[in-house]
Coordinates of C-alpha atoms in Angstrom, one line a residue:
M1 CA -24.6 6.7 21.1
A2 CA -24.7 8.8 18.0
S3 CA -22.7 6.4 15.9
V4 CA -25.3 3.7 16.3
I5 CA -28.7 5.3 16.1
K6 CA -30.1 8.8 16.1
Q7 CA -33.3 10.8 15.5
A8 CA -34.2 10.9 11.9
T9 CA -35.6 14.4 11.3
N10 CA -34.7 14.6 7.6
V11 CA -33.7 11.6 5.7
C12 CA -36.2 9.0 6.9
L13 CA -39.1 11.4 7.1
N14 CA -38.4 13.0 3.7
S15 CA -39.8 11.1 0.7
N16 CA -37.0 12.7 -1.4
G17 CA -34.3 11.9 1.2
S18 CA -31.4 9.6 0.4
L19 CA -29.9 7.3 2.9
G20 CA -26.1 7.1 3.2
I21 CA -23.8 4.1 3.4
D22 CA -24.7 1.6 6.1
Q23 CA -27.9 3.4 7.1
A24 CA -31.5 2.2 7.5
C25 CA -34.7 3.6 9.1
L26 CA -36.6 2.3 12.1
S27 CA -40.1 3.5 13.0
I28 CA -41.0 2.7 16.6
I29 CA -44.7 2.9 17.5
N30 CA -45.2 3.4 21.2
K31 CA -48.8 2.2 22.0
Y32 CA -48.2 2.6 25.8
K33 CA -50.0 5.5 27.6
Q34 CA -46.7 6.5 29.1
N35 CA -43.3 7.6 27.9
L36 CA -40.6 5.0 27.4
T37 CA -36.9 5.0 27.2
F38 CA -35.3 3.2 24.2
Y39 CA -31.9 1.6 24.6
S40 CA -29.5 0.2 22.0
T41 CA -26.0 -1.0 21.5
F42 CA -24.1 -2.9 18.8
S43 CA -24.0 -6.6 19.6
E44 CA -20.3 -6.3 18.8
C45 CA -20.0 -4.5 22.1
R46 CA -18.8 -7.1 24.6
L47 CA -20.6 -7.1 28.0
C48 CA -22.2 -3.7 27.3
H49 CA -25.3 -2.2 28.8
G50 CA -27.7 -0.6 26.4
I51 CA -27.2 3.1 25.9
P52 CA -30.2 5.4 26.3
T53 CA -30.9 6.4 22.7
T54 CA -34.1 8.3 22.7
N55 CA -37.3 8.9 24.7
L56 CA -40.5 7.5 23.1
S57 CA -43.5 9.7 23.8
A58 CA -46.7 8.1 24.8
E59 CA -48.9 6.9 21.9
S60 CA -46.5 8.2 19.3
N61 CA -44.4 7.1 16.3
T62 CA -40.7 7.9 16.5
T63 CA -38.5 7.3 13.5
L64 CA -34.8 6.7 14.0
L65 CA -31.7 6.5 11.7
V66 CA -30.0 3.2 12.3
S67 CA -26.4 2.0 11.5
T68 CA -26.3 -1.3 9.7
K69 CA -22.6 -2.0 10.3
Y70 CA -23.2 -4.6 13.0
P71 CA -26.3 -6.3 14.4
L72 CA -28.1 -4.0 16.8
H73 CA -29.2 -5.1 20.3
M74 CA -32.3 -3.1 21.5
Y75 CA -34.8 -2.9 24.3
Y76 CA -37.1 -0.4 26.1
M77 CA -37.8 0.4 29.7
T78 CA -40.9 1.1 31.7
N79 CA -40.2 0.1 35.3
L80 CA -38.4 -3.0 33.9
E81 CA -36.4 -3.8 30.9
W82 CA -38.6 -5.2 28.1
C83 CA -38.2 -7.0 24.8
H84 CA -34.5 -7.5 24.5
T85 CA -33.9 -8.3 20.9
T86 CA -31.0 -8.3 18.4
Y87 CA -31.8 -7.5 14.8
V88 CA -29.7 -7.4 11.6
F89 CA -30.7 -4.3 9.8
K90 CA -29.8 -4.0 6.1
E91 CA -28.7 -1.0 4.2
H92 CA -31.4 1.4 3.0
G93 CA -34.2 -0.7 4.4
S94 CA -37.1 0.7 6.3
Y95 CA -38.4 -1.2 9.4
G96 CA -41.1 -0.9 12.0
W97 CA -41.5 -2.1 15.6
N98 CA -44.7 -1.9 17.6
L99 CA -44.4 -1.6 21.4
S100 CA -47.6 -2.6 23.3
A101 CA -48.5 -4.1 26.6
K102 CA -51.1 -6.2 24.8
E103 CA -48.7 -7.4 22.1
L104 CA -45.6 -7.8 24.2
C105 CA -42.3 -8.1 22.3
S106 CA -43.7 -8.1 18.8
D107 CA -41.3 -8.9 15.9
I108 CA -39.6 -6.2 13.9
Y109 CA -41.1 -6.0 10.4
V110 CA -39.9 -4.7 7.0
I111 CA -41.7 -1.6 5.6
N112 CA -39.5 -1.0 2.6
E113 CA -37.1 -3.7 1.3
P114 CA -33.4 -2.9 1.8
S115 CA -30.9 -2.7 -1.1
D116 CA -28.3 -5.3 -1.8
A117 CA -25.2 -3.6 -0.4
Y118 CA -22.9 -6.4 -1.6
F119 CA -24.0 -6.3 -5.3
P120 CA -21.3 -3.8 -6.2
L121 CA -18.7 -6.1 -4.7
L122 CA -20.0 -9.1 -6.6
A123 CA -20.2 -7.1 -9.8
A124 CA -16.6 -5.9 -9.4
L125 CA -15.5 -9.5 -8.8
V126 CA -17.3 -10.7 -12.0
I127 CA -15.7 -7.9 -14.0
L128 CA -12.3 -8.7 -12.7
I129 CA -12.7 -12.4 -13.5
M130 CA -13.8 -11.6 -17.0
L131 CA -10.9 -9.2 -17.5
I132 CA -8.5 -11.9 -16.4
I133 CA -10.0 -14.3 -18.9
V134 CA -9.9 -11.8 -21.7
I135 CA -6.2 -10.9 -21.0
Q136 CA -5.1 -14.6 -20.7
T137 CA -7.0 -15.5 -23.9
G138 CA -5.4 -12.6 -25.7
K139 CA -2.0 -13.8 -24.6
V140 CA -2.7 -17.3 -25.9
I141 CA -3.9 -15.9 -29.3
L142 CA -0.8 -13.7 -29.6
R143 CA 1.5 -16.5 -28.9
A144 CA -0.2 -18.7 -31.5
I145 CA 0.0 -16.0 -34.1
K146 CA 3.7 -15.4 -33.3
Y147 CA 4.4 -19.1 -33.6
Y148 CA 2.6 -19.3 -36.9
F149 CA 4.6 -16.6 -38.6
E150 CA 7.9 -17.7 -37.1
R151 CA 7.4 -21.2 -38.3
D152 CA 7.4 -20.2 -42.0
T153 CA 10.3 -17.8 -41.7
T154 CA 13.5 -19.0 -43.3
Y155 CA 16.8 -17.5 -42.2
I156 CA 19.4 -17.5 -45.0
H157 CA 23.0 -17.3 -43.9
D158 CA 26.0 -17.1 -46.2
D159 CA 28.7 -19.8 -46.2
L160 CA 31.0 -17.6 -44.1
T161 CA 28.4 -17.1 -41.4
R162 CA 27.7 -20.9 -41.3
L163 CA 31.4 -21.6 -41.1
Q164 CA 31.9 -19.2 -38.3
E165 CA 28.9 -20.6 -36.4
S166 CA 30.2 -24.2 -36.8
E167 CA 33.7 -23.3 -35.6
S168 CA 32.8 -20.9 -32.8
P169 CA 29.2 -21.5 -31.7
V170 CA 27.9 -18.4 -30.0
Q171 CA 26.0 -19.2 -26.8
P172 CA 22.9 -17.2 -26.2
I173 CA 23.4 -14.3 -23.7
M174 CA 21.2 -14.4 -20.6
N175 CA 19.8 -11.0 -19.7
I176 CA 20.3 -10.6 -16.0
T177 CA 18.4 -7.7 -14.4
R178 CA 17.8 -6.6 -10.8
L179 CA 14.3 -8.1 -11.0
S180 CA 15.3 -11.4 -12.6
T181 CA 17.3 -12.4 -9.5
R182 CA 14.4 -11.9 -7.1
I183 CA 12.1 -14.7 -5.8
Q184 CA 8.8 -14.3 -7.5
S185 CA 6.7 -15.8 -4.7
V186 CA 8.2 -13.3 -2.2
D187 CA 7.4 -10.3 -4.4
T188 CA 3.9 -11.7 -5.1
F189 CA 3.2 -12.1 -1.4
R190 CA 4.5 -8.6 -0.6
G191 CA 2.5 -7.3 -3.6
I192 CA -0.7 -8.8 -2.3
A193 CA -0.1 -7.2 1.1
I194 CA 0.7 -3.7 -0.2
L195 CA -2.2 -3.6 -2.7
L196 CA -4.6 -4.8 -0.1
M197 CA -3.2 -2.2 2.3
I198 CA -3.7 0.6 -0.3
F199 CA -7.3 -0.6 -0.9
V200 CA -8.3 -0.8 2.7
N201 CA -6.5 2.4 3.8
N202 CA -8.5 4.3 1.2
G203 CA -11.8 2.9 2.5
G204 CA -12.2 -0.5 1.1
G205 CA -15.5 0.5 -0.5
E206 CA -16.7 1.3 3.1
Y207 CA -17.4 -2.4 3.7
V208 CA -17.0 -3.4 7.4
F209 CA -14.8 -6.4 6.6
F210 CA -12.5 -4.2 4.6
N211 CA -12.0 -1.9 7.6
H212 CA -10.1 -2.7 10.8
S213 CA -12.1 -4.4 13.6
A214 CA -13.5 -2.1 16.3
W215 CA -11.3 -3.8 18.9
F216 CA -11.7 -7.6 19.0
G217 CA -11.9 -10.0 16.0
L218 CA -10.2 -10.2 12.7
T219 CA -11.0 -8.6 9.4
V220 CA -9.3 -8.5 6.0
A221 CA -7.8 -5.1 6.8
D222 CA -6.2 -6.5 10.0
L223 CA -4.1 -9.0 8.0
V224 CA -2.1 -6.5 5.9
L225 CA 0.3 -5.0 8.4
P226 CA 1.3 -8.4 10.0
W227 CA 1.7 -9.9 6.6
F228 CA 3.9 -7.1 5.5
A229 CA 6.1 -7.5 8.6
W230 CA 6.2 -11.3 8.2
I231 CA 7.4 -11.1 4.6
M232 CA 9.9 -8.4 5.6
G233 CA 11.3 -11.0 8.0
L234 CA 11.5 -13.6 5.3
T235 CA 13.6 -11.3 3.1
I236 CA 15.9 -10.5 6.1
A237 CA 16.9 -14.2 6.3
I238 CA 17.8 -14.1 2.6
S239 CA 19.5 -10.7 2.4
K240 CA 21.5 -10.9 5.6
R241 CA 23.1 -14.2 4.7
A242 CA 24.1 -12.8 1.3
E243 CA 25.5 -9.7 3.0
L244 CA 27.5 -11.9 5.4
R245 CA 29.0 -13.8 2.5
N246 CA 30.0 -10.5 0.8
T247 CA 31.6 -8.9 3.8
S248 CA 33.4 -10.1 6.9
S249 CA 32.3 -7.1 9.0
R250 CA 29.1 -7.7 10.9
S251 CA 29.4 -4.2 12.4
K252 CA 29.1 -2.6 8.9
I253 CA 26.0 -4.7 8.3
I254 CA 24.4 -3.4 11.6
L255 CA 25.3 0.2 10.7
R256 CA 23.7 -0.1 7.3
N257 CA 20.6 -1.6 8.9
F258 CA 20.5 1.2 11.5
A259 CA 20.7 3.8 8.7
R260 CA 17.9 2.2 6.8
S261 CA 15.7 2.0 9.9
L262 CA 16.4 5.7 10.7
V263 CA 15.3 6.7 7.2
L264 CA 12.1 4.7 7.6
I265 CA 11.4 6.4 10.9
V266 CA 11.9 9.8 9.4
L267 CA 9.6 9.0 6.5
G268 CA 7.0 7.8 8.9
L269 CA 7.2 11.0 10.9
M270 CA 6.8 13.0 7.7
I271 CA 3.7 11.0 6.8
N272 CA 2.3 11.6 10.3
S273 CA 3.0 15.3 10.0
Q274 CA 0.3 15.5 7.3
K275 CA -2.3 15.2 10.0
S276 CA -0.6 17.3 12.7
K277 CA -0.9 21.1 12.7
Y278 CA 1.7 21.6 15.4
L279 CA 4.8 19.8 16.7
E280 CA 3.1 19.5 20.1
D281 CA 0.7 16.9 18.7
L282 CA 2.8 15.2 16.1
R283 CA 2.3 11.5 16.4
F284 CA 5.6 9.6 17.0
P285 CA 4.5 6.0 16.4
G286 CA 3.3 4.8 13.0
V287 CA 3.4 1.9 10.6
L288 CA 6.8 2.7 9.1
Q289 CA 8.2 3.3 12.6
L290 CA 6.9 0.0 13.8
L291 CA 8.4 -1.8 10.8
A292 CA 11.7 0.1 11.2
I293 CA 12.2 -0.8 14.8
S294 CA 11.2 -4.4 14.5
Y295 CA 13.4 -4.7 11.3
F296 CA 16.4 -3.3 13.1
V297 CA 16.0 -5.5 16.2
C298 CA 15.7 -8.6 14.2
T299 CA 18.5 -7.8 11.8
V300 CA 20.8 -7.1 14.7
I301 CA 20.0 -10.4 16.3
E302 CA 20.5 -12.2 13.0
T303 CA 23.7 -10.4 12.1
I304 CA 25.3 -11.2 15.4
F305 CA 24.3 -14.8 15.8
M306 CA 23.8 -16.0 12.2
K307 CA 26.3 -18.6 11.1
S308 CA 28.0 -18.1 7.8
H309 CA 27.9 -21.8 7.0
L310 CA 25.1 -24.3 7.6
Q311 CA 26.0 -27.4 9.7
F312 CA 23.3 -29.9 10.3
G313 CA 24.1 -32.7 12.7
R314 CA 22.1 -35.7 13.9
F315 CA 18.9 -33.8 14.2
F316 CA 18.7 -32.7 10.6
I317 CA 14.9 -32.6 10.7
L318 CA 15.0 -29.8 13.3
G319 CA 18.1 -28.2 11.9
D320 CA 16.4 -24.9 11.1
I321 CA 15.5 -24.5 14.7
L322 CA 18.5 -26.0 16.5
E323 CA 21.0 -24.0 14.4
N324 CA 19.3 -20.8 15.5
W325 CA 18.6 -21.6 19.2
I326 CA 20.2 -18.4 20.4
Q327 CA 18.0 -16.2 18.2
W328 CA 14.9 -18.2 19.3
L329 CA 15.9 -17.8 23.0
I330 CA 16.1 -14.0 22.6
I331 CA 12.8 -13.7 20.7
L332 CA 11.0 -15.9 23.2
S333 CA 12.4 -13.8 26.0
I334 CA 10.9 -10.7 24.3
V335 CA 7.6 -12.5 24.0
T336 CA 7.8 -13.5 27.6
A337 CA 8.6 -10.0 28.7
H338 CA 5.6 -8.7 26.6
T339 CA 3.3 -11.2 28.3
L340 CA 4.5 -10.5 31.8
I341 CA 4.1 -6.7 31.3
T342 CA 0.6 -7.2 29.8
F343 CA -0.7 -9.4 32.7
L344 CA 1.3 -8.2 35.7
L345 CA 2.0 -4.5 35.3
P346 CA -0.3 -2.6 37.8
V347 CA -2.4 0.1 36.2
A348 CA -4.4 2.4 38.6
N349 CA -8.1 1.4 38.9
C350 CA -7.7 -1.2 36.3
P351 CA -7.6 -5.0 36.5
K352 CA -4.3 -6.7 35.6
G353 CA -4.2 -8.3 32.2
Y354 CA -7.1 -6.1 30.9
L355 CA -7.0 -6.1 27.1
G356 CA -10.2 -4.3 26.3
P357 CA -11.0 -0.8 24.9
G358 CA -12.6 0.7 28.0
G359 CA -15.5 2.9 27.2
Y360 CA -18.8 0.9 27.2
D361 CA -16.9 -2.4 27.5
T362 CA -17.5 -4.6 30.5
F363 CA -20.5 -2.5 31.6
K364 CA -18.4 0.6 31.9
K365 CA -16.5 -0.8 34.8
Y366 CA -13.1 0.0 33.2
I367 CA -14.0 3.1 31.3
N368 CA -10.5 4.6 31.8
C369 CA -8.5 1.4 31.1
T370 CA -8.2 1.5 27.4
G371 CA -5.5 -0.9 26.2
G372 CA -4.6 -2.0 29.7
A373 CA -0.9 -2.0 30.3
A374 CA 0.0 -1.3 26.7
G375 CA -2.3 1.8 26.6
Y376 CA -0.9 3.0 29.9
I377 CA 2.7 2.7 28.7
D378 CA 2.0 4.6 25.5
R379 CA 0.1 7.4 27.2
Y380 CA 2.9 7.7 29.8
V381 CA 5.7 7.7 27.2
F382 CA 4.2 9.6 24.3
G383 CA 1.6 11.8 25.9
N384 CA 0.0 13.8 23.1
H385 CA 2.4 12.4 20.5
M386 CA 0.2 9.4 19.7
Y387 CA -2.9 8.3 17.9
A388 CA -5.5 10.9 18.6
Q389 CA -8.7 8.9 17.8
T390 CA -10.8 8.5 20.9
Q391 CA -14.3 7.9 19.4
N392 CA -14.7 4.2 18.8
P393 CA -17.7 3.2 16.6
V394 CA -18.7 0.4 19.0
Y395 CA -17.4 1.3 22.4
G396 CA -18.0 5.0 22.4
V397 CA -15.4 7.4 23.9
I398 CA -12.2 5.7 24.9
L399 CA -8.8 6.9 26.0
R400 CA -5.9 7.3 23.6
H401 CA -4.2 4.1 22.5
D402 CA -1.7 3.7 19.7
P403 CA -2.1 0.6 17.5
E404 CA 1.6 0.9 16.6
G405 CA 2.8 1.7 20.1
I406 CA 5.6 0.3 22.2
M407 CA 4.0 -3.0 23.2
N408 CA 2.6 -3.6 19.8
T409 CA 6.1 -3.1 18.4
L410 CA 7.3 -5.9 20.6
S411 CA 4.6 -8.1 19.1
A412 CA 5.8 -7.0 15.6
I413 CA 9.3 -8.2 16.4
F414 CA 7.8 -11.7 17.0
I415 CA 6.0 -11.5 13.7
V416 CA 9.1 -10.5 11.8
Y417 CA 11.1 -13.3 13.4
L418 CA 8.5 -15.9 12.4
G419 CA 9.0 -14.5 8.9
I420 CA 12.8 -14.9 9.3
H421 CA 12.3 -18.5 10.2
A422 CA 10.1 -19.0 7.1
G423 CA 13.1 -17.6 5.1
K424 CA 15.5 -20.0 6.8
I425 CA 13.3 -22.9 5.7
L426 CA 13.5 -21.6 2.2
L427 CA 17.4 -21.5 2.4
Y428 CA 18.1 -24.6 4.5
Y429 CA 16.1 -27.2 2.7
Y430 CA 16.6 -28.2 -1.0
Q431 CA 13.6 -30.2 -1.7
C432 CA 10.4 -28.2 -2.4
S433 CA 8.3 -30.8 -0.6
S434 CA 10.3 -30.3 2.6
K435 CA 10.0 -26.6 2.4
I436 CA 6.2 -26.6 1.8
L437 CA 5.6 -29.3 4.5
R438 CA 7.4 -27.2 7.1
W439 CA 5.6 -24.0 6.2
L440 CA 2.3 -25.9 6.4
L441 CA 3.3 -27.4 9.8
W442 CA 4.2 -24.0 11.1
S443 CA 0.8 -22.7 9.9
L444 CA -0.9 -25.5 11.7
I445 CA 1.0 -25.1 14.9
T446 CA 0.7 -21.4 15.2
G447 CA -3.0 -21.6 14.3
I448 CA -3.7 -24.2 17.0
I449 CA -1.8 -22.3 19.7
A450 CA -3.6 -19.1 18.7
G451 CA -6.9 -21.0 18.9
F452 CA -6.2 -22.3 22.4
L453 CA -5.2 -18.8 23.6
C454 CA -8.4 -17.2 22.3
N455 CA -10.7 -20.2 22.8
F456 CA -11.2 -20.2 19.0
S457 CA -13.3 -17.1 19.3
K458 CA -12.6 -13.4 19.0
E459 CA -13.4 -12.2 22.5
D460 CA -12.9 -15.1 24.8
G461 CA -10.0 -17.2 26.1
I462 CA -6.9 -16.1 28.0
V463 CA -5.8 -13.8 25.2
P464 CA -8.6 -12.6 22.8
L465 CA -7.9 -11.6 19.2
S466 CA -7.2 -7.9 18.9
K467 CA -5.4 -6.0 16.2
K468 CA -5.5 -2.8 18.3
M469 CA -3.6 -4.6 21.0
M470 CA -1.7 -6.9 18.6
T471 CA -2.2 -9.7 21.1
I472 CA -0.1 -12.9 20.9
S473 CA -3.2 -14.8 19.7
F474 CA -3.6 -12.2 16.9
V475 CA 0.1 -12.5 16.0
L476 CA 0.0 -16.2 15.8
T477 CA -3.3 -16.2 13.8
T478 CA -2.1 -13.8 11.2
C479 CA 1.2 -15.6 10.9
S480 CA -0.6 -18.9 10.5
F481 CA -2.4 -17.4 7.5
A482 CA 1.0 -16.0 6.3
F483 CA 2.7 -19.4 6.4
L484 CA -0.2 -21.0 4.5
L485 CA -0.4 -18.3 1.8
F486 CA 3.3 -18.3 1.2
A487 CA 3.4 -22.1 0.9
I488 CA 0.6 -21.9 -1.7
L489 CA 2.3 -19.1 -3.7
Y490 CA 5.7 -20.8 -3.6
Y491 CA 4.2 -24.1 -4.9
L492 CA 2.3 -22.3 -7.7
I493 CA 4.9 -19.8 -8.8
D494 CA 8.4 -21.0 -8.0
Y495 CA 8.0 -24.8 -8.0
K496 CA 5.3 -25.7 -10.5
Q497 CA 5.5 -22.4 -12.4
F498 CA 1.7 -22.4 -13.0
W499 CA 1.6 -18.7 -12.4
T500 CA 4.1 -15.8 -12.7
G501 CA 2.6 -13.8 -9.8
T502 CA 1.2 -11.2 -12.2
P503 CA 0.1 -8.6 -11.4
F504 CA 1.0 -8.6 -7.7
V505 CA 4.7 -9.2 -8.3
Y506 CA 4.9 -5.7 -9.8
A507 CA 3.7 -4.1 -6.6
G508 CA 5.9 -6.3 -4.5
A509 CA 9.1 -5.1 -6.1
N510 CA 8.5 -1.5 -5.0
S511 CA 6.3 -2.0 -1.9
I512 CA 7.8 0.7 0.3
F513 CA 7.6 3.3 -2.5
L514 CA 4.0 2.4 -3.1
Y515 CA 3.2 2.7 0.7
I516 CA 4.8 6.1 1.0
G517 CA 3.3 7.2 -2.3
H518 CA -0.3 6.3 -1.5
S519 CA 0.0 7.8 2.0
V520 CA 1.2 11.1 0.5
T521 CA -1.4 11.3 -2.3
M522 CA -4.3 9.9 -0.3
G523 CA -7.5 11.9 -1.2
L524 CA -5.7 13.7 -4.1
F525 CA -6.8 13.7 -7.7
P526 CA -6.2 11.7 -9.9
W527 CA -5.8 9.0 -7.3
S528 CA -9.0 9.8 -5.6
W529 CA -11.9 12.3 -5.5
K530 CA -15.0 13.2 -3.6
E531 CA -18.6 12.2 -4.5
N532 CA -21.7 14.1 -3.3
D533 CA -23.8 11.0 -3.2
Q534 CA -21.6 8.4 -1.4
T535 CA -22.6 4.8 -1.8
H536 CA -20.8 1.5 -1.7
S537 CA -20.7 1.5 -5.5
T538 CA -19.1 4.9 -5.8
Q539 CA -16.6 4.3 -3.0
L540 CA -15.7 0.9 -4.4
V541 CA -15.0 2.3 -7.8
I542 CA -12.9 5.1 -6.4
N543 CA -10.9 2.7 -4.1
L544 CA -10.4 0.2 -6.8
W545 CA -9.2 2.9 -9.2
T546 CA -6.7 4.2 -6.6
T547 CA -5.3 0.7 -6.2
A548 CA -5.2 0.0 -9.9
L549 CA -3.4 3.3 -10.6
W550 CA -0.7 2.4 -8.1
L551 CA -0.5 -1.0 -9.7
L552 CA 0.0 0.6 -13.1
I553 CA 2.8 2.8 -11.7
A554 CA 4.4 -0.4 -10.1
H555 CA 4.1 -2.2 -13.5
L556 CA 5.9 0.7 -15.3
L557 CA 8.7 0.6 -12.7
Y558 CA 8.9 -3.2 -13.1
K559 CA 9.2 -3.0 -16.9
K560 CA 11.9 -0.4 -16.6
D561 CA 13.8 -2.6 -14.1
I562 CA 13.6 0.1 -11.4
V563 CA 13.6 -1.0 -7.8
I564 CA 13.3 1.9 -5.3
T565 CA 14.5 0.8 -1.9
V566 CA 15.3 2.5 1.3

């Protein structure tokens, strides 16, 4: 289990050695007069046996390099398993553990205090808050100075000018641009998603919670793709209705949507080709491919069945649902098909409904069942043309499974349509309170259903939370947060106008361009660079710089009224 713990022949035993990110040292003193076998596994590993890590020689001191990403479960074995314990090691700390028959199961103790791995994150947050305060204060001062000088300025007009103004008053001209007609809260939401995506895709400072979960659970990084799909759905509801009003041909709308989806798929394949040497191993699925297919399916459904005029009858309070019952029937049929395939499709030597990663999971009983039905379908359809990562940091070696595969694309269609429904609420109801109340209700309902499905935990319940599998509980959880976040943004930006959405609104206006741009330039100077001594501090600075540079590019495009769309 090399990713968890290994012999420390250099760093921990060398006084001049330097520990890397998420590393600590553990010295195990074996006082037994016999050799012992030391076992370990991350506690994150559900129902996992300990993995033989090293042999502890009789009456010896063995020093190991330990990963601090997750709490570590450890024990040793003579004829029996002894001293099962789980310990939270902290970065750059040095620890000791004495194994003795006389002092059975002694506590792990600290030899050298660990460093504060989260201090760089706290420092970055404080600097960001101070920067915001300085900028906002500067704006207030500039407005005050401008008002002071304008107040004492006297404009002198001749009699002819005054006469002309009195007879033909000139109305001020409103400057209408492409960006002035956009909904600020929508671009702000999309900007938050894309900037967060750029940050985590570049490493997120190498913090665990800014990286995707190993298999089960939910991290900040797991939110970005569902949020991007959700807000894409919201814009579909707005744009397709506008297109329908401007043209009577639904077939033309579908053809345009097909062309756009095809372009996104080609762009996605181009991005994938950066990591493939040969056509034989080119990955077919991907983020843009998933978005393109889910976008096309939902736009076709909406274009065919969307009504050109809203007609609410007796059940006005449920009008947004009842007016679109055909679309809901189709979407729920897709969700039902996804569920039936997941839980009923037979996979050789695997239990039906298995949603785990295989590998060490479930005591290695289903080592070749990675992804259950979804993984089986992807491997059967794509073969080598899929995500090639088979080394999981928690579950060891697993089979290929694509997080943007066929079954996950079906889940994405559901996410996009929930976004479409959020957009219909925006269009159908005039009072802001009605809109916000419905978004909050949808947030509550989807959250409760997700909680019941996963038993309000990350690994339990009928359908556990898993981004890798994009399970229904994961879909509903992320959409619950999306409904909540958008309700807050709409209230602050479009209703009360407490905030303009700056700076996220800049990135939201050109989100696809930023995604493609950061994918192509990832790891390239000046967006990024390599450091010999990698720490959370250096990685956080680099990743924040990458994100800030793309935000600056988005700001320049915004100020020039440039919107790059596909």
